[in-house]
XYZ file of C-alpha atoms in Angstrom:
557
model
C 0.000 0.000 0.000
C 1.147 3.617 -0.910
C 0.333 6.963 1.078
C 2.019 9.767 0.071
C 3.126 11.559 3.758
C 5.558 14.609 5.026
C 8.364 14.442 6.020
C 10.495 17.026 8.213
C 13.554 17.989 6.288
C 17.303 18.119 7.991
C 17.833 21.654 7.304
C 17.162 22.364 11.242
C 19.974 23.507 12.980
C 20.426 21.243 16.014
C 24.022 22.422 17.218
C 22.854 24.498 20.205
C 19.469 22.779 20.526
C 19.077 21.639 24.277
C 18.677 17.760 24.304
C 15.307 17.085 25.628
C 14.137 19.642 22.661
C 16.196 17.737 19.998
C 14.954 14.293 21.356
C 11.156 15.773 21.523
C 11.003 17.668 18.374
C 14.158 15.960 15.949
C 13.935 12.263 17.034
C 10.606 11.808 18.005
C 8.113 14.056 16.622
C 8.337 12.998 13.033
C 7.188 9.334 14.579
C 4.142 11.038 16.386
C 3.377 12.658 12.792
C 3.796 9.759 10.926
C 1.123 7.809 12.639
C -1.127 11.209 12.252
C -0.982 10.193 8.563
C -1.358 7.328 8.519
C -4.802 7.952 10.001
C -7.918 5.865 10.395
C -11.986 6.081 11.632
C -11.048 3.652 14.414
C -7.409 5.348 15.562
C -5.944 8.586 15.652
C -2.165 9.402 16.996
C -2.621 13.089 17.711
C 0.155 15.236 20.102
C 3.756 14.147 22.235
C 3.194 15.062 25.570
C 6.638 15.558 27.146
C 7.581 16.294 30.932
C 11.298 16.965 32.733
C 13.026 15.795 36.114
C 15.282 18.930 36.217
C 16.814 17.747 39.430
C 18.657 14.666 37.693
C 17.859 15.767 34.119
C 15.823 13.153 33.033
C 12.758 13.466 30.813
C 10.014 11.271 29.714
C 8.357 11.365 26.482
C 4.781 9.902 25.621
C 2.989 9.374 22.792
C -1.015 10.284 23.176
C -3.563 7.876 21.063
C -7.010 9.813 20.760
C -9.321 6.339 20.486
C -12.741 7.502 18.414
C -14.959 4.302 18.809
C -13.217 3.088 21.902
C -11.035 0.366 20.524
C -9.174 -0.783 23.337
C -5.515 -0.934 21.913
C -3.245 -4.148 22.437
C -1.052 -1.845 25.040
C -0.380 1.709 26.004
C 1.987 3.427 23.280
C 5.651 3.182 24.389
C 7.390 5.888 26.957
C 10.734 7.038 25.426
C 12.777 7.834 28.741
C 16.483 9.922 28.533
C 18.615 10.216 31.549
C 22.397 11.256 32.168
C 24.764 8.808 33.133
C 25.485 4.848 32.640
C 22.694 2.636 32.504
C 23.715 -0.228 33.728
C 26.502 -1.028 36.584
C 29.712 -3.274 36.266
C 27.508 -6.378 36.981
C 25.514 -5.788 33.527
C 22.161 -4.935 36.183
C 19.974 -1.717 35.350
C 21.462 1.051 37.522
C 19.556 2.278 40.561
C 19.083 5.601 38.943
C 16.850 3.436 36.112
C 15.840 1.594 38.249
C 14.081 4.174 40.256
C 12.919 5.989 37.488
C 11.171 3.591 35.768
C 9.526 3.113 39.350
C 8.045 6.419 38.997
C 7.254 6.320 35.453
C 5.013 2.800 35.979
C 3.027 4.694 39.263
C 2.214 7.629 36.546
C 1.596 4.936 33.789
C 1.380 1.345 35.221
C 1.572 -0.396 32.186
C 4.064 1.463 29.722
C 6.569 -0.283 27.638
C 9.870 1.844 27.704
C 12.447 2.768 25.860
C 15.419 3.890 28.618
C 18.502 5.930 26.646
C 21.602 8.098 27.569
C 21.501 9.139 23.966
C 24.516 6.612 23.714
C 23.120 2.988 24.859
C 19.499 2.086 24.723
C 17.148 -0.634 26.881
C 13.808 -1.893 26.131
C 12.202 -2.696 30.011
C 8.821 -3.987 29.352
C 5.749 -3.631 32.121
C 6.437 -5.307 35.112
C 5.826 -9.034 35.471
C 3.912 -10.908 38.405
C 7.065 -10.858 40.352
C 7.084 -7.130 40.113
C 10.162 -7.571 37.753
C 11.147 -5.521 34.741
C 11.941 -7.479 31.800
C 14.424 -5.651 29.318
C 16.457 -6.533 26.434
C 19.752 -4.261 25.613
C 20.087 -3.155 22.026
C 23.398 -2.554 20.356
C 23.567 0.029 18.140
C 26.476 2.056 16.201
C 23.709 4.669 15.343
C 21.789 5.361 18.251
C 19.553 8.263 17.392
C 18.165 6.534 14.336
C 17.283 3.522 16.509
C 15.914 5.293 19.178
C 13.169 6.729 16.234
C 12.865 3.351 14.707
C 12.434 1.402 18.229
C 9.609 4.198 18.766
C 7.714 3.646 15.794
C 8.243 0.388 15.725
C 6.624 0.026 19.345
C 3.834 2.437 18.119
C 3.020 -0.290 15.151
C 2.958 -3.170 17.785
C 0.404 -0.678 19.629
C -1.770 0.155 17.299
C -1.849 -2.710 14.806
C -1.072 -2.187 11.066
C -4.895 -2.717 10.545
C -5.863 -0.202 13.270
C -3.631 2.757 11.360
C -4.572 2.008 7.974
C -8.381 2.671 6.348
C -9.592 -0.589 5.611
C -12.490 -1.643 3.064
C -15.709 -0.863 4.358
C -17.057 -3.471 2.283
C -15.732 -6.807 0.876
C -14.486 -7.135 -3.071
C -17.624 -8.538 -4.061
C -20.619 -6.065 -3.748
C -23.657 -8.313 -3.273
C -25.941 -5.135 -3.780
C -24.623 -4.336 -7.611
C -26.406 -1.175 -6.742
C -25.248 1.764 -9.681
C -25.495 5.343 -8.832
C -26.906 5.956 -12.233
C -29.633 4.180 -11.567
C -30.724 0.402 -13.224
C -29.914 0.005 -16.713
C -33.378 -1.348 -16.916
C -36.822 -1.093 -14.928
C -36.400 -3.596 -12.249
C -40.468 -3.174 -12.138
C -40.842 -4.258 -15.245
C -42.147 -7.670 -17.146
C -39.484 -10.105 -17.835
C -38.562 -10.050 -21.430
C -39.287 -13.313 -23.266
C -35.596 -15.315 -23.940
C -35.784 -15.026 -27.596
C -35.809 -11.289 -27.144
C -32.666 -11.351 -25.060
C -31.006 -13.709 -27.000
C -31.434 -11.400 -29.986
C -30.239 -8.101 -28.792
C -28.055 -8.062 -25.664
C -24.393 -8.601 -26.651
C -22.773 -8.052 -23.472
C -22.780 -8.735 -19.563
C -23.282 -4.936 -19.301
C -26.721 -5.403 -21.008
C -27.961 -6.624 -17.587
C -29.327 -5.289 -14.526
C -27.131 -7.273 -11.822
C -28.297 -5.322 -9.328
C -32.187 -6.757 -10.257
C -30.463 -10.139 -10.890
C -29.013 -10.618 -7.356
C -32.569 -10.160 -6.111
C -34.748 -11.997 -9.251
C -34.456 -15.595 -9.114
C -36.089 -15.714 -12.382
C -34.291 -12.695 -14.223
C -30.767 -14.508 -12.838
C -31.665 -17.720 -14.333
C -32.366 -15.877 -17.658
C -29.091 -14.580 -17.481
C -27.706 -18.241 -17.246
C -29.653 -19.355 -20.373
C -28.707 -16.534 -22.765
C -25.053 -17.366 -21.844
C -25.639 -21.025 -22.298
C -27.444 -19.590 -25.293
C -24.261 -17.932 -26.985
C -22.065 -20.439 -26.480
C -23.871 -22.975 -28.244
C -25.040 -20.413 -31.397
C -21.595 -18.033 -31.436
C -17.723 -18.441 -31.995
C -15.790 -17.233 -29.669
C -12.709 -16.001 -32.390
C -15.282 -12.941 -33.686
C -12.600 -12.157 -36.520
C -10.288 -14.058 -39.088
C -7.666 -13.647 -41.183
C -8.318 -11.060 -44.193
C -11.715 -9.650 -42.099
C -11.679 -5.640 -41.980
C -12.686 -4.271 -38.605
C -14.328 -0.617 -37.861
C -12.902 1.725 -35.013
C -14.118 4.576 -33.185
C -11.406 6.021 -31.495
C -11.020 6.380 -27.925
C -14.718 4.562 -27.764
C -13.684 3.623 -24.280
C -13.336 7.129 -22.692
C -15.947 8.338 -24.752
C -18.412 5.629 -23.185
C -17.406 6.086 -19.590
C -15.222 8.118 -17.058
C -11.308 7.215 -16.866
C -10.218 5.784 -13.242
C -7.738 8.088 -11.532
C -4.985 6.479 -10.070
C -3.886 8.638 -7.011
C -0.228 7.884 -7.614
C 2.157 7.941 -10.868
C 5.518 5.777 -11.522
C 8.289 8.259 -10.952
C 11.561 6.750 -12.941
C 13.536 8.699 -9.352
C 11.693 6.201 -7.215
C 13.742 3.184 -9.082
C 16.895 1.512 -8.299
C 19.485 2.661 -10.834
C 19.974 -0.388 -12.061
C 16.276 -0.870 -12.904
C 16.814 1.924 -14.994
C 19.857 0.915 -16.283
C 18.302 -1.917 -17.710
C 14.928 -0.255 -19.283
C 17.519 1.971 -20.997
C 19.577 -0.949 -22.197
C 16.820 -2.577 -24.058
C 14.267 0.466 -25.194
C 12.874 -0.317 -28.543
C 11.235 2.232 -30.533
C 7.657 3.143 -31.199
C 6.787 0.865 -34.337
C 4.277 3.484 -35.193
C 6.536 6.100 -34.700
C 6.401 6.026 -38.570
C 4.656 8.685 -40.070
C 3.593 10.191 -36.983
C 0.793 6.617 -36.931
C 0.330 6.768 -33.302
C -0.473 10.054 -32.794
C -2.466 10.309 -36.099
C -4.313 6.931 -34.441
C -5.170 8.451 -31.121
C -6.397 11.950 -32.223
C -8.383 10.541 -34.795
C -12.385 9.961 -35.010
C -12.229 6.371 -36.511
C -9.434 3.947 -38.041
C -9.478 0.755 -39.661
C -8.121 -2.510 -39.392
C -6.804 -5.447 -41.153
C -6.890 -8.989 -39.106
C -3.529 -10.784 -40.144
C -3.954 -13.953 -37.488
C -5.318 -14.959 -34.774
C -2.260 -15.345 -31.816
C -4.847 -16.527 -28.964
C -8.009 -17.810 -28.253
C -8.272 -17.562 -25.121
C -9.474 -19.695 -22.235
C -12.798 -20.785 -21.004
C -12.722 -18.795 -18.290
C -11.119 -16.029 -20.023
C -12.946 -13.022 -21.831
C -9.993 -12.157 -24.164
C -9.272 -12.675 -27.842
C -6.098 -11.440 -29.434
C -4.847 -10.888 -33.206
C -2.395 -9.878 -35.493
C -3.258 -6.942 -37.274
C -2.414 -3.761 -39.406
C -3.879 -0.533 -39.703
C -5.609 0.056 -42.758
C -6.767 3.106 -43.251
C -7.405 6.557 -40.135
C -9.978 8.866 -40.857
C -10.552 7.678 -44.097
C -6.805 7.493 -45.678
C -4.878 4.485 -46.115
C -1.957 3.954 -44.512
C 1.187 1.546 -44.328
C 1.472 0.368 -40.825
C 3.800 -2.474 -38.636
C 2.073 -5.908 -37.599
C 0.357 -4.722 -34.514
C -1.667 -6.830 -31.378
C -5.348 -6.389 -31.065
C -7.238 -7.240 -27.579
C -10.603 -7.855 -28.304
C -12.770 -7.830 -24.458
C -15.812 -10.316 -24.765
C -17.663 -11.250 -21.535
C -20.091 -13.232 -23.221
C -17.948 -16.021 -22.982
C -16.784 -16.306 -19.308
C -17.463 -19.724 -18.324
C -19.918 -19.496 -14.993
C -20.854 -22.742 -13.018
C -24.814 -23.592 -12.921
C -26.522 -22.026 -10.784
C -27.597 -24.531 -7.541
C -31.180 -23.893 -6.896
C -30.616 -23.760 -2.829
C -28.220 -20.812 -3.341
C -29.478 -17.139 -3.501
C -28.294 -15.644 -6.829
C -26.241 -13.332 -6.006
C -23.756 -15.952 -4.923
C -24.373 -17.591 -8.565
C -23.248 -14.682 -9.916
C -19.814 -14.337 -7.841
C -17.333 -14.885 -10.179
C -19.025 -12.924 -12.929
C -16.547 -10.358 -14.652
C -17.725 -7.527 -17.019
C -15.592 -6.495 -20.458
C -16.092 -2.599 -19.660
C -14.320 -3.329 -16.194
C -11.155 -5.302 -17.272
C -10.023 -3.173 -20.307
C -10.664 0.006 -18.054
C -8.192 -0.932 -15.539
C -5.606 -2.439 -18.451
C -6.109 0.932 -20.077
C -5.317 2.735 -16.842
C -2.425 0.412 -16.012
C -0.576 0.824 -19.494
C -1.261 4.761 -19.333
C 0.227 4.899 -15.780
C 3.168 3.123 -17.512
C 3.682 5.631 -20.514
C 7.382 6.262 -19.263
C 8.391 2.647 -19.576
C 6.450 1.641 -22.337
C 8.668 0.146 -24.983
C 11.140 -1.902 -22.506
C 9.365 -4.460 -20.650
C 6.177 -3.513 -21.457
C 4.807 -3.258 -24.955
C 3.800 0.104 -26.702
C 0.525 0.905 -26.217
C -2.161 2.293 -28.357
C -5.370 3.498 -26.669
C -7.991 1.678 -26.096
C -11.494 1.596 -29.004
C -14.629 0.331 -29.466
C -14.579 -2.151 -32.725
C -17.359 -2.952 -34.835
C -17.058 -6.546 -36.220
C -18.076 -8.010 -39.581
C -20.935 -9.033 -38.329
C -22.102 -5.990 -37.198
C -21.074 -6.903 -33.162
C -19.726 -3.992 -31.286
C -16.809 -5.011 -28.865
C -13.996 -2.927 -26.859
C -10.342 -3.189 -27.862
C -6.808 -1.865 -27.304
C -4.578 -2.060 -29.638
C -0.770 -2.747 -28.468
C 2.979 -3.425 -29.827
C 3.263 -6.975 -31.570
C 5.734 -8.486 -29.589
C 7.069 -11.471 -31.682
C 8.153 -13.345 -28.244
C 8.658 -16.702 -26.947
C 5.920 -18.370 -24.534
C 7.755 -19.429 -21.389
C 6.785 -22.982 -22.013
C 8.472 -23.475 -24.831
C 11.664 -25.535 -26.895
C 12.998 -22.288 -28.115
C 12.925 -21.245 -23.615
C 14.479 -24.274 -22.886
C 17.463 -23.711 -25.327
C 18.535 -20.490 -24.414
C 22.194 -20.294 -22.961
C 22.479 -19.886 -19.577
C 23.429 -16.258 -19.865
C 20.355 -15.527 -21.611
C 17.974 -17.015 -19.092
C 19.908 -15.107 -16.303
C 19.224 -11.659 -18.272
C 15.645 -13.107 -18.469
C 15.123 -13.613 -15.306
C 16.263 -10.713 -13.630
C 14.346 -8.427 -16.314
C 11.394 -9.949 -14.876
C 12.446 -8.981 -11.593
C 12.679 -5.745 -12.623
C 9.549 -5.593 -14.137
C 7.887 -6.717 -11.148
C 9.669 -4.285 -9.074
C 7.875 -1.194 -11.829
C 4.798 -2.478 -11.196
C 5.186 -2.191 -7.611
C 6.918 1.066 -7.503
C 3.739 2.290 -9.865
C 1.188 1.220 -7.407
C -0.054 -1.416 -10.079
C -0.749 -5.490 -8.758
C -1.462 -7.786 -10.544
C -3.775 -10.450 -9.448
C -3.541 -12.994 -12.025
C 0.082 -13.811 -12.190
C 0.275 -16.669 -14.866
C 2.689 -17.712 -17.873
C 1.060 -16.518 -20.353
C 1.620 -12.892 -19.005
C 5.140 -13.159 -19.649
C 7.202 -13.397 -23.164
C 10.920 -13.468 -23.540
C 12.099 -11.275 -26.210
C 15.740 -10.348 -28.016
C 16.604 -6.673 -28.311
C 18.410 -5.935 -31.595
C 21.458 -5.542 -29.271
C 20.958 -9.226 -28.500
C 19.660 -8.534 -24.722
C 17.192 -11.517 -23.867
C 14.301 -9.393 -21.451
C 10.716 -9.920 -20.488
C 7.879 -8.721 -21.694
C 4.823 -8.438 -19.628
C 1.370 -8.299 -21.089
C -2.153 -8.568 -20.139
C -2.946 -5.756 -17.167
C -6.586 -6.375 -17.003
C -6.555 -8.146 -13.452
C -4.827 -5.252 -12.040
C -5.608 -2.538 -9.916
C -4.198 0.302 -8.241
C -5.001 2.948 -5.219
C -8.107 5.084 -6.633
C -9.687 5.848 -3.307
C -6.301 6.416 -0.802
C -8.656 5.809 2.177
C -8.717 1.790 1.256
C -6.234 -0.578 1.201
C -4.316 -1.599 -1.789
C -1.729 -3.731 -1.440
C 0.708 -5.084 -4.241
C 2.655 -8.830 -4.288
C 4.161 -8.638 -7.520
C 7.510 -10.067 -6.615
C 5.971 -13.019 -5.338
C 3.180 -13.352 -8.184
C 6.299 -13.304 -10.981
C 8.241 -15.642 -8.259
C 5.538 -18.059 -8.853
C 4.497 -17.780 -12.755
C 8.222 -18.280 -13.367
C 8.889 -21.198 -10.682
C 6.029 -23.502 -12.953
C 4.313 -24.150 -10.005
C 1.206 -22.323 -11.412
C 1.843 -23.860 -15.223
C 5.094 -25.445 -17.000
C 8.185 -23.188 -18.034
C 11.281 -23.641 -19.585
C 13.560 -21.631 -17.057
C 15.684 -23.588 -15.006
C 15.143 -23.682 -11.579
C 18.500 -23.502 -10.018
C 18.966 -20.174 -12.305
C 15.327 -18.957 -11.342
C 16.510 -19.227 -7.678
C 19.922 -18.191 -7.807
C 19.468 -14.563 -9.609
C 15.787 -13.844 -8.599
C 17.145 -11.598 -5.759
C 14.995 -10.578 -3.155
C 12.147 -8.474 -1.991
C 12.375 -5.145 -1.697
C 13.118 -3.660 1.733
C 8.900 -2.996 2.587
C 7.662 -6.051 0.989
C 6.204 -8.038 3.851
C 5.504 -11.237 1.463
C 7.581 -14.137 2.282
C 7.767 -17.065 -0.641
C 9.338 -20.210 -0.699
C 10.263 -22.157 -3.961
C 11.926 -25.322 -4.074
C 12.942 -24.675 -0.664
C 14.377 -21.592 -0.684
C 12.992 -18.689 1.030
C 12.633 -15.587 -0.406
C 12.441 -12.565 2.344
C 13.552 -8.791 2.478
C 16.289 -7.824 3.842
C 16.228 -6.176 6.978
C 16.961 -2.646 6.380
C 18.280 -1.715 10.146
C 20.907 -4.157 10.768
C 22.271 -1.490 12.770
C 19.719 -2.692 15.232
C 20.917 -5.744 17.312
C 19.893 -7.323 20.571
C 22.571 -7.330 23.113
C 21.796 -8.943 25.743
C 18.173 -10.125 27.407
C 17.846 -10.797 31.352
């Protein structure tokens, strides 16, 4: 999950700052305002309360949690305590100083958790136990002011629980109700339309009324039999070789509103060596020529030529893809690369029978809709624009087709990437060299998506090609976006698992491949620093780093 927060910059001047001001406002503050931002309904980290023991110079520091509904939290947020002087004696025991201290801090607050410091050596002492006995672990540190902000908000998570902080759904992925704030795309009061009437003029899932389906046995069950319907009467491959299909252009933002991502892929937030190797194997725009791509976009309608058909598509899929050339935009002919046509037809998704004891809306569960898929593809590859070209095809807008049989179906049109399936003989014989440049192109095409706030939910084979630059780099290629999403409302959750989702298409343990596993698993690499995801292939684990190594335990009584 992304949120895009503050930060205080270093530009402060701390040099005659007195300490308990530097720890207050320097070390600790910018903890208490983190958790601020990271707000939620159920728990709000407002102010740092602070107070001094000028006699020995000691101060304790407190972080105040403002609970709106009264959600107990797991513990009281940790005390960060700074005194003068040694810690601990000769024998390795807490000082009586500490000691007495922490006495008076657990009569103020009985059960606080704190963190004990001279600014130079730092203790964890937990509540006391039933013995009346402080438990405490000793942390070794050669950066002690960093740890001493880390140990806080780290204390502050374990307090508040990532799911307390962070604004979850209100509602579960599957809305039951369907409701549409347009209103029903037909009157739910209505008589039900005879079948043959159906059959003959709705072309789409979007025809329907779910939200009247989930509640009308006998509507949802009408639904069921035009499906059966079209799969026994249609062809799923709508267009073959030589067949000349119609374009308006930019039908899809013409026929509904654009999502808006609240985040962009900035090529700063990647590792250089990411973008070392995007630059190392950018191809051209193929329609670069003649100024086609912009011609294509800004114009009213095109036309084009079907060459092949490259996929079919699966039962449960809603996809169809072709080779193809543009034929003519806005009327003039024109001389165009092969290019990749995605056709988007729901009519097609394979949907169990409905059981009579269930209620329909749970019949209707897995149901997808064409308009949804190519919206959030379209959005993906436009979020993508910088590294479109590398590994990620060229992409060229997404258009409403009209077929030769008069059938009206949404479409993008992409780069032809003339690639080899991962399950393949021509995979399987690549040097070794090559499938190590494979392999960690996909990791760095994971790593984009992630850094662009894109996952993917539907990791699979098929999603990834392996291509040969003219400058004879072997690199991925990663297609088909439509299961994605990304944050479009930052108040809910959205989290992304793309390292382990390419882990796992590549592995074979979803499908077969042709990369060798001892490669796969020796130049993977690893998670990124703040992916949580743990995977395990062949018996290797695959885990972040731990990005505060600095951060040791010492010594535990």
């Amino acid at each position: 999950m992304q949120k895009t927060i503050t930060w205080p910059s270093s530009t402060v001047n701390t040099e005659r700052m007195e300490t308990a001001r530097y720890i207050r406002e320097i070390l600790l503050q910018p903890v208490a305002d983190l958790f601020y931002q990271l707000y939620s309904k159920k728990v709000q980290v407002t102010h740092l309360h602070w107070e001094g023991y000028n006699s020995d110079q000691t101060y304790a520091f407190t972080f105040e949690v403002e609970d709106f509904l009264q959600i107990k939290p797991i513990r009281p947020p940790p005390c960060v305590v700074f005194t003068l002087g040694d810690l601990f004696g000769d024998d390795g025991r807490p000082s009586p100083k500490v000691m007495a201290i922490l006495e008076r801090l657990y009569r103020i607050k009985p059960f606080q958790l704190a963190i004990t410091t001279n600014l130079q050596d730092i203790a964890v002492f937990s509540r006391p136990n039933k013995a009346n006995e402080r438990i405490y672990q000793r942390v070794s540190t050669s950066r002690p002011l960093p740890a001493i902000r880390i140990l806080a908000a780290a204390y502050m998570m374990y307090t508040l629980r990532l799911t307390f902080i962070r604004n979850m759904p209100d509602d579960s992925e599957f809305d039951e109700d369907h409701i549409l704030p347009e209103g029903p795309p037909v009157n739910p009061q209505g008589d039900i339309p005879n079948d043959h009437i159906i059959f003959d003029t709705y072309i789409r899932h979007s025809d329907f009324d779910f939200a009247t389906l989930v509640r009308d046995r006998e509507r949802a069950l009408q639904f069921f039999r035009w499906k059966d319907h079209v799969r026994k009467k249609q062809e799923k491959q709508v267009a073959n070789p030589g067949n000349l299909l119609h374009a308006r252009s930019n039908g899809l933002v013409q026929a509904m509103p654009q999502l808006k991502p609240c985040y962009t892929l900035n090529l700063s937030d990647l590792p250089s060596e990411t973008v070392a190797h995007l630059q190392s194997i950018q191809r051209p725009c193929p329609l670069s020529i003649a100024n086609l791509r912009e011609k294509s976009l800004q114009s009213s309608n095109f036309t084009l030529k079907i060459l092949s058909v490259v996929a079919k598509g699966s039962d449960r899929g809603i996809c169809t893809v072709y080779q193809c050339r543009l034929a003519s935009i806005d009327g003039i002919e024109v001389d165009s690369p092969i290019l990749c046509l995605k056709l988007f037809d729901d009519r097609f998704q394979f949907l169990e029978l409905p059981d009579e004891e269930e209620e329909p809306a749970r019949w209707l569960r897995g149901r997808v809709q064409a308009e949804w898929h190519i919206r959030q593809e379209d959005t993906a590859y436009k979020t993508l624009n910088m590294v479109q070209g590398s590994v990620f095809p060229w992409y060229y807008g997404a258009h409403l087709f009209t077929l030769p049989n008069g059938l009206t179906l949404y479409g993008m049109l992409l780069e032809y990437i003339p690639g080899l399936p991962l399950d393949s003989d021509g995979v399987r014989a690549l040097s070794t060299e090559r499938q190590i440049q494979f392999i960690q192109s996909c990791r760095h095409g994971a790593r984009i998506l992630d850094v662009a706030d894109i996952a993917q939910h539907d990791w699979h084979s098929d999603q990834i090609l392996v291509h040969t630059s003219p400058n004879e780099l072997t690199h991925a290629v990663l297609l088909d976006l439509a299961s994605t999403s990304q944050t479009i409302n930052p108040n809910k959750l959205h989290a992304c698992h793309n390292f382990n989702g390419c882990l796992m298409a590549l592995s074979g343990s979803l499908c077969p491949v042709g990369i060798k596993a001892d490669l796969l698993l020796e130049n993977y690499g690893t998670p990124d620093p703040w992916d949580s995801v743990i995977s395990i292939v062949k018996g290797k684990v695959f885990a972040a780093s731990d990005p505060f190594t600095f951060i040791q335990p010492l010594e535990q009584d």
